[in-house]
Amino acid sequence: MKRPNILLTGTPGVGKTTLGKELATRAGLTYINVGDLAKEGELYEGFDEEYECPILDEDRVIDELEDKMSEGGIIVDYHGCDFFPERWFHIVFVLRTENSFLYDRLESRGYKGKKLQDNIQCEIFQTIYEEAMLSYKEEIVHQLPSNTPEDLERNLDQITQWIEQWMKDNN
Ligand code: DAT
């Protein structure tokens, strides 16, 4: 049975993990958090002093995921999207959150100062949406509002329906 690969992307704090895990449970797909994968495998190539975070070794991340992706049925969660092979994904969702909500979420995650401001700006300038539009065919890139629990529920319903339809069309 063929199953689709889905990319969930967007600024940190928009709700990718929350949506991805629940979607995986409901649709019987596998959820992969690229940040966690990198941490577990130490897939880093240095340290960014300005942002105080390790720098992802993108090539090793791709090598690590390649076999799983070719099997299908994977939900990938990451706050960037331009280094994955375009052929991996059947659909790309960019989650979007209004500033006031995002600010509160990032603050309660312990973000402050420059890191907090930069992430809010990333969302204001729709950086990840533009990155997605440049990296994938425009017709497979969709923005999803992710402000409230109602948004989450609607997104889950819509994506679950899309997966069912995709499986009908491709099997
Ligand atoms: P991300 O994986 O994009 O960094 P997350 O899933 O960890 O984001 O969510 C960040 C916080 O926001 C977390 O406390 C859960 C909450 N959240 C996620 N989606 C939400 C939604 N649609 N409505 C309200 N809160 C949400």
PDB file of C-alpha atoms and ligand atoms in Angstrom:
ATOM      1  CA  MET A   1       0.000   0.000   0.000  1.00  0.00           C
ATOM      2  CA  LYS A   2       1.465   3.364  -1.043  1.00  0.00           C
ATOM      3  CA  ARG A   3       1.272   6.142   1.536  1.00  0.00           C
ATOM      4  CA  PRO A   4       2.149   9.843   1.175  1.00  0.00           C
ATOM      5  CA  ASN A   5       4.992  11.766   2.799  1.00  0.00           C
ATOM      6  CA  ILE A   6       3.958  15.043   4.408  1.00  0.00           C
ATOM      7  CA  LEU A   7       6.142  17.993   5.411  1.00  0.00           C
ATOM      8  CA  LEU A   8       5.000  20.178   8.302  1.00  0.00           C
ATOM      9  CA  THR A   9       7.057  23.343   8.448  1.00  0.00           C
ATOM     10  CA  GLY A  10       6.900  26.865   9.888  1.00  0.00           C
ATOM     11  CA  THR A  11       8.486  29.095  12.518  1.00  0.00           C
ATOM     12  CA  PRO A  12       9.276  27.453  15.870  1.00  0.00           C
ATOM     13  CA  GLY A  13       6.178  27.465  18.102  1.00  0.00           C
ATOM     14  CA  VAL A  14       3.521  27.421  15.377  1.00  0.00           C
ATOM     15  CA  GLY A  15       2.352  23.940  16.374  1.00  0.00           C
ATOM     16  CA  LYS A  16       4.112  21.497  14.039  1.00  0.00           C
ATOM     17  CA  THR A  17       4.844  18.922  16.745  1.00  0.00           C
ATOM     18  CA  THR A  18       1.354  19.073  18.215  1.00  0.00           C
ATOM     19  CA  LEU A  19      -0.269  18.615  14.800  1.00  0.00           C
ATOM     20  CA  GLY A  20       2.275  16.089  13.523  1.00  0.00           C
ATOM     21  CA  LYS A  21       2.040  13.679  16.451  1.00  0.00           C
ATOM     22  CA  GLU A  22      -1.766  13.696  16.521  1.00  0.00           C
ATOM     23  CA  LEU A  23      -1.962  13.343  12.754  1.00  0.00           C
ATOM     24  CA  ALA A  24       0.397  10.362  12.845  1.00  0.00           C
ATOM     25  CA  THR A  25      -1.799   8.685  15.471  1.00  0.00           C
ATOM     26  CA  ARG A  26      -5.044   9.325  13.603  1.00  0.00           C
ATOM     27  CA  ALA A  27      -3.766   8.441  10.144  1.00  0.00           C
ATOM     28  CA  GLY A  28      -1.416   5.622  11.121  1.00  0.00           C
ATOM     29  CA  LEU A  29       1.639   7.378   9.682  1.00  0.00           C
ATOM     30  CA  THR A  30       5.117   7.766  11.218  1.00  0.00           C
ATOM     31  CA  TYR A  31       6.036  11.110  12.788  1.00  0.00           C
ATOM     32  CA  ILE A  32       9.652  12.282  12.556  1.00  0.00           C
ATOM     33  CA  ASN A  33      10.918  15.404  14.320  1.00  0.00           C
ATOM     34  CA  VAL A  34      14.114  16.427  12.522  1.00  0.00           C
ATOM     35  CA  GLY A  35      15.360  18.415  15.532  1.00  0.00           C
ATOM     36  CA  ASP A  36      15.062  15.348  17.772  1.00  0.00           C
ATOM     37  CA  LEU A  37      16.579  13.081  15.121  1.00  0.00           C
ATOM     38  CA  ALA A  38      19.603  15.394  14.870  1.00  0.00           C
ATOM     39  CA  LYS A  39      19.972  15.495  18.629  1.00  0.00           C
ATOM     40  CA  GLU A  40      19.815  11.714  18.992  1.00  0.00           C
ATOM     41  CA  GLY A  41      22.304  11.084  16.191  1.00  0.00           C
ATOM     42  CA  GLU A  42      24.387  14.197  16.885  1.00  0.00           C
ATOM     43  CA  LEU A  43      23.882  15.187  13.253  1.00  0.00           C
ATOM     44  CA  TYR A  44      25.600  18.544  13.699  1.00  0.00           C
ATOM     45  CA  GLU A  45      28.457  20.330  12.005  1.00  0.00           C
ATOM     46  CA  GLY A  46      29.396  23.021  14.485  1.00  0.00           C
ATOM     47  CA  PHE A  47      27.802  25.530  16.832  1.00  0.00           C
ATOM     48  CA  ASP A  48      26.139  28.850  16.021  1.00  0.00           C
ATOM     49  CA  GLU A  49      27.433  31.252  18.674  1.00  0.00           C
ATOM     50  CA  GLU A  50      24.950  33.993  17.790  1.00  0.00           C
ATOM     51  CA  TYR A  51      21.870  31.821  18.181  1.00  0.00           C
ATOM     52  CA  GLU A  52      23.419  29.517  20.763  1.00  0.00           C
ATOM     53  CA  CYS A  53      22.378  26.382  18.938  1.00  0.00           C
ATOM     54  CA  PRO A  54      24.116  23.580  17.078  1.00  0.00           C
ATOM     55  CA  ILE A  55      24.228  23.754  13.269  1.00  0.00           C
ATOM     56  CA  LEU A  56      22.375  20.944  11.532  1.00  0.00           C
ATOM     57  CA  ASP A  57      24.420  18.656   9.298  1.00  0.00           C
ATOM     58  CA  GLU A  58      21.862  18.635   6.489  1.00  0.00           C
ATOM     59  CA  ASP A  59      23.599  15.980   4.381  1.00  0.00           C
ATOM     60  CA  ARG A  60      23.684  13.512   7.240  1.00  0.00           C
ATOM     61  CA  VAL A  61      20.030  14.228   8.067  1.00  0.00           C
ATOM     62  CA  ILE A  62      19.133  13.413   4.462  1.00  0.00           C
ATOM     63  CA  ASP A  63      21.197  10.205   4.500  1.00  0.00           C
ATOM     64  CA  GLU A  64      19.561   9.181   7.760  1.00  0.00           C
ATOM     65  CA  LEU A  65      16.033   9.690   6.392  1.00  0.00           C
ATOM     66  CA  GLU A  66      16.383   8.551   2.785  1.00  0.00           C
ATOM     67  CA  ASP A  67      15.352   4.890   3.224  1.00  0.00           C
ATOM     68  CA  LYS A  68      12.314   5.716   5.358  1.00  0.00           C
ATOM     69  CA  MET A  69      11.177   8.432   2.970  1.00  0.00           C
ATOM     70  CA  SER A  70      11.309   6.113  -0.010  1.00  0.00           C
ATOM     71  CA  GLU A  71       8.946   3.718   1.808  1.00  0.00           C
ATOM     72  CA  GLY A  72       6.366   6.517   2.300  1.00  0.00           C
ATOM     73  CA  GLY A  73       3.938   7.276   5.116  1.00  0.00           C
ATOM     74  CA  ILE A  74       6.226   9.739   6.910  1.00  0.00           C
ATOM     75  CA  ILE A  75       5.303  13.064   8.522  1.00  0.00           C
ATOM     76  CA  VAL A  76       8.419  15.259   8.771  1.00  0.00           C
ATOM     77  CA  ASP A  77       8.468  18.198  11.201  1.00  0.00           C
ATOM     78  CA  TYR A  78      11.131  20.899  10.855  1.00  0.00           C
ATOM     79  CA  HIS A  79      11.393  24.705  11.010  1.00  0.00           C
ATOM     80  CA  GLY A  80      13.150  24.821   7.655  1.00  0.00           C
ATOM     81  CA  CYS A  81      12.478  23.118   4.355  1.00  0.00           C
ATOM     82  CA  ASP A  82      14.945  24.144   1.639  1.00  0.00           C
ATOM     83  CA  PHE A  83      17.466  21.315   2.045  1.00  0.00           C
ATOM     84  CA  PHE A  84      15.184  18.279   1.798  1.00  0.00           C
ATOM     85  CA  PRO A  85      15.009  16.628  -1.616  1.00  0.00           C
ATOM     86  CA  GLU A  86      11.935  18.026  -3.362  1.00  0.00           C
ATOM     87  CA  ARG A  87      10.921  14.530  -4.506  1.00  0.00           C
ATOM     88  CA  TRP A  88      10.401  13.362  -0.901  1.00  0.00           C
ATOM     89  CA  PHE A  89       7.117  15.176  -0.278  1.00  0.00           C
ATOM     90  CA  HIS A  90       3.668  14.808  -1.758  1.00  0.00           C
ATOM     91  CA  ILE A  91       2.343  17.816   0.146  1.00  0.00           C
ATOM     92  CA  VAL A  92       3.805  20.628   2.252  1.00  0.00           C
ATOM     93  CA  PHE A  93       1.977  22.464   5.016  1.00  0.00           C
ATOM     94  CA  VAL A  94       3.282  25.749   6.393  1.00  0.00           C
ATOM     95  CA  LEU A  95       1.669  26.443   9.753  1.00  0.00           C
ATOM     96  CA  ARG A  96       1.021  30.119  10.500  1.00  0.00           C
ATOM     97  CA  THR A  97       0.419  31.762  13.870  1.00  0.00           C
ATOM     98  CA  GLU A  98      -0.517  35.352  14.712  1.00  0.00           C
ATOM     99  CA  ASN A  99       2.171  37.269  16.600  1.00  0.00           C
ATOM    100  CA  SER A 100       0.391  37.647  19.897  1.00  0.00           C
ATOM    101  CA  PHE A 101      -0.177  33.880  20.168  1.00  0.00           C
ATOM    102  CA  LEU A 102       3.314  33.045  18.956  1.00  0.00           C
ATOM    103  CA  TYR A 103       4.937  35.498  21.347  1.00  0.00           C
ATOM    104  CA  ASP A 104       3.243  33.878  24.337  1.00  0.00           C
ATOM    105  CA  ARG A 105       4.111  30.362  23.190  1.00  0.00           C
ATOM    106  CA  LEU A 106       7.793  31.172  22.628  1.00  0.00           C
ATOM    107  CA  GLU A 107       8.058  33.108  25.866  1.00  0.00           C
ATOM    108  CA  SER A 108       6.636  30.206  27.842  1.00  0.00           C
ATOM    109  CA  ARG A 109       9.169  27.973  26.074  1.00  0.00           C
ATOM    110  CA  GLY A 110      11.852  30.187  27.631  1.00  0.00           C
ATOM    111  CA  TYR A 111      12.809  32.149  24.528  1.00  0.00           C
ATOM    112  CA  LYS A 112      13.831  35.742  25.208  1.00  0.00           C
ATOM    113  CA  GLY A 113      15.778  38.667  23.772  1.00  0.00           C
ATOM    114  CA  LYS A 114      17.163  38.265  20.272  1.00  0.00           C
ATOM    115  CA  LYS A 115      16.048  34.658  19.870  1.00  0.00           C
ATOM    116  CA  LEU A 116      12.446  35.607  20.686  1.00  0.00           C
ATOM    117  CA  GLN A 117      12.508  38.689  18.422  1.00  0.00           C
ATOM    118  CA  ASP A 118      14.100  36.846  15.519  1.00  0.00           C
ATOM    119  CA  ASN A 119      11.513  34.094  15.609  1.00  0.00           C
ATOM    120  CA  ILE A 120       8.649  36.603  15.732  1.00  0.00           C
ATOM    121  CA  GLN A 121      10.197  38.418  12.741  1.00  0.00           C
ATOM    122  CA  CYS A 122      10.578  35.124  10.912  1.00  0.00           C
ATOM    123  CA  GLU A 123       6.808  34.702  11.217  1.00  0.00           C
ATOM    124  CA  ILE A 124       5.987  38.340  10.340  1.00  0.00           C
ATOM    125  CA  PHE A 125       8.121  38.184   7.180  1.00  0.00           C
ATOM    126  CA  GLN A 126       6.658  34.754   6.321  1.00  0.00           C
ATOM    127  CA  THR A 127      10.199  33.518   5.817  1.00  0.00           C
ATOM    128  CA  ILE A 128       9.370  29.823   5.934  1.00  0.00           C
ATOM    129  CA  TYR A 129       6.368  30.178   3.638  1.00  0.00           C
ATOM    130  CA  GLU A 130       8.573  31.853   1.035  1.00  0.00           C
ATOM    131  CA  GLU A 131      11.255  29.204   1.528  1.00  0.00           C
ATOM    132  CA  ALA A 132       8.622  26.511   0.924  1.00  0.00           C
ATOM    133  CA  MET A 133       7.263  28.254  -2.179  1.00  0.00           C
ATOM    134  CA  LEU A 134      10.797  28.405  -3.614  1.00  0.00           C
ATOM    135  CA  SER A 135      11.656  24.816  -2.702  1.00  0.00           C
ATOM    136  CA  TYR A 136       8.520  22.939  -3.818  1.00  0.00           C
ATOM    137  CA  LYS A 137       5.921  23.182  -6.563  1.00  0.00           C
ATOM    138  CA  GLU A 138       3.598  25.983  -5.510  1.00  0.00           C
ATOM    139  CA  GLU A 139       0.524  23.809  -5.927  1.00  0.00           C
ATOM    140  CA  ILE A 140       1.627  21.395  -3.199  1.00  0.00           C
ATOM    141  CA  VAL A 141       2.378  24.144  -0.633  1.00  0.00           C
ATOM    142  CA  HIS A 142      -0.487  25.104   1.676  1.00  0.00           C
ATOM    143  CA  GLN A 143      -0.658  27.525   4.589  1.00  0.00           C
ATOM    144  CA  LEU A 144      -2.637  26.488   7.654  1.00  0.00           C
ATOM    145  CA  PRO A 145      -3.767  28.860  10.432  1.00  0.00           C
ATOM    146  CA  SER A 146      -2.563  27.500  13.770  1.00  0.00           C
ATOM    147  CA  ASN A 147      -3.813  29.892  16.444  1.00  0.00           C
ATOM    148  CA  THR A 148      -6.443  28.015  18.420  1.00  0.00           C
ATOM    149  CA  PRO A 149      -7.484  24.479  19.368  1.00  0.00           C
ATOM    150  CA  GLU A 150     -10.276  24.854  16.760  1.00  0.00           C
ATOM    151  CA  ASP A 151      -7.638  25.492  14.099  1.00  0.00           C
ATOM    152  CA  LEU A 152      -5.795  22.367  15.211  1.00  0.00           C
ATOM    153  CA  GLU A 153      -8.942  20.259  14.949  1.00  0.00           C
ATOM    154  CA  ARG A 154      -9.795  21.651  11.502  1.00  0.00           C
ATOM    155  CA  ASN A 155      -6.256  21.039  10.266  1.00  0.00           C
ATOM    156  CA  LEU A 156      -6.369  17.459  11.538  1.00  0.00           C
ATOM    157  CA  ASP A 157      -9.683  16.829   9.766  1.00  0.00           C
ATOM    158  CA  GLN A 158      -8.546  18.373   6.495  1.00  0.00           C
ATOM    159  CA  ILE A 159      -5.210  16.593   6.345  1.00  0.00           C
ATOM    160  CA  THR A 160      -6.743  13.255   7.347  1.00  0.00           C
ATOM    161  CA  GLN A 161      -9.230  13.623   4.486  1.00  0.00           C
ATOM    162  CA  TRP A 162      -6.430  14.536   2.098  1.00  0.00           C
ATOM    163  CA  ILE A 163      -4.470  11.411   3.128  1.00  0.00           C
ATOM    164  CA  GLU A 164      -7.516   9.162   2.588  1.00  0.00           C
ATOM    165  CA  GLN A 165      -8.084  10.635  -0.860  1.00  0.00           C
ATOM    166  CA  TRP A 166      -4.403  10.306  -1.768  1.00  0.00           C
ATOM    167  CA  MET A 167      -4.426   6.626  -0.785  1.00  0.00           C
ATOM    168  CA  LYS A 168      -7.545   6.004  -2.894  1.00  0.00           C
ATOM    169  CA  ASP A 169      -5.976   7.719  -5.877  1.00  0.00           C
ATOM    170  CA  ASN A 170      -2.596   5.995  -5.579  1.00  0.00           C
ATOM    171  CA  ASN A 171      -3.440   2.397  -4.675  1.00  0.00           C
TER     172      ASN A 171
HETATM  173  P1  DAT B   1       6.403  23.629  17.042  1.00  0.00           P
HETATM  174  O1  DAT B   1       6.554  22.134  16.933  1.00  0.00           O
HETATM  175  O2  DAT B   1       5.987  24.250  15.747  1.00  0.00           O
HETATM  176  O3  DAT B   1       7.587  24.306  17.640  1.00  0.00           O
HETATM  177  P2  DAT B   1       4.518  22.991  19.175  1.00  0.00           P
HETATM  178  O4  DAT B   1       3.662  21.928  18.561  1.00  0.00           O
HETATM  179  O5  DAT B   1       5.593  22.551  20.116  1.00  0.00           O
HETATM  180  O6  DAT B   1       5.166  23.909  18.037  1.00  0.00           O
HETATM  181  O7  DAT B   1       3.518  24.019  19.859  1.00  0.00           O
HETATM  182  C1  DAT B   1       3.989  25.120  20.634  1.00  0.00           C
HETATM  183  C2  DAT B   1       2.997  25.392  21.746  1.00  0.00           C
HETATM  184  O8  DAT B   1       1.781  25.860  21.210  1.00  0.00           O
HETATM  185  C3  DAT B   1       2.640  24.161  22.581  1.00  0.00           C
HETATM  186  O9  DAT B   1       2.522  24.579  23.920  1.00  0.00           O
HETATM  187  C4  DAT B   1       1.299  23.735  22.064  1.00  0.00           C
HETATM  188  C5  DAT B   1       0.690  25.023  21.573  1.00  0.00           C
HETATM  189  N1  DAT B   1      -0.160  24.873  20.366  1.00  0.00           N
HETATM  190  C6  DAT B   1       0.161  24.217  19.237  1.00  0.00           C
HETATM  191  N2  DAT B   1      -0.822  24.308  18.325  1.00  0.00           N
HETATM  192  C7  DAT B   1      -1.803  25.044  18.896  1.00  0.00           C
HETATM  193  C8  DAT B   1      -3.077  25.503  18.459  1.00  0.00           C
HETATM  194  N3  DAT B   1      -3.587  25.220  17.230  1.00  0.00           N
HETATM  195  N4  DAT B   1      -3.813  26.243  19.322  1.00  0.00           N
HETATM  196  C9  DAT B   1      -3.328  26.534  20.555  1.00  0.00           C
HETATM  197  N5  DAT B   1      -2.129  26.143  21.021  1.00  0.00           N
HETATM  198  C10 DAT B   1      -1.373  25.410  20.206  1.00  0.00           C
END
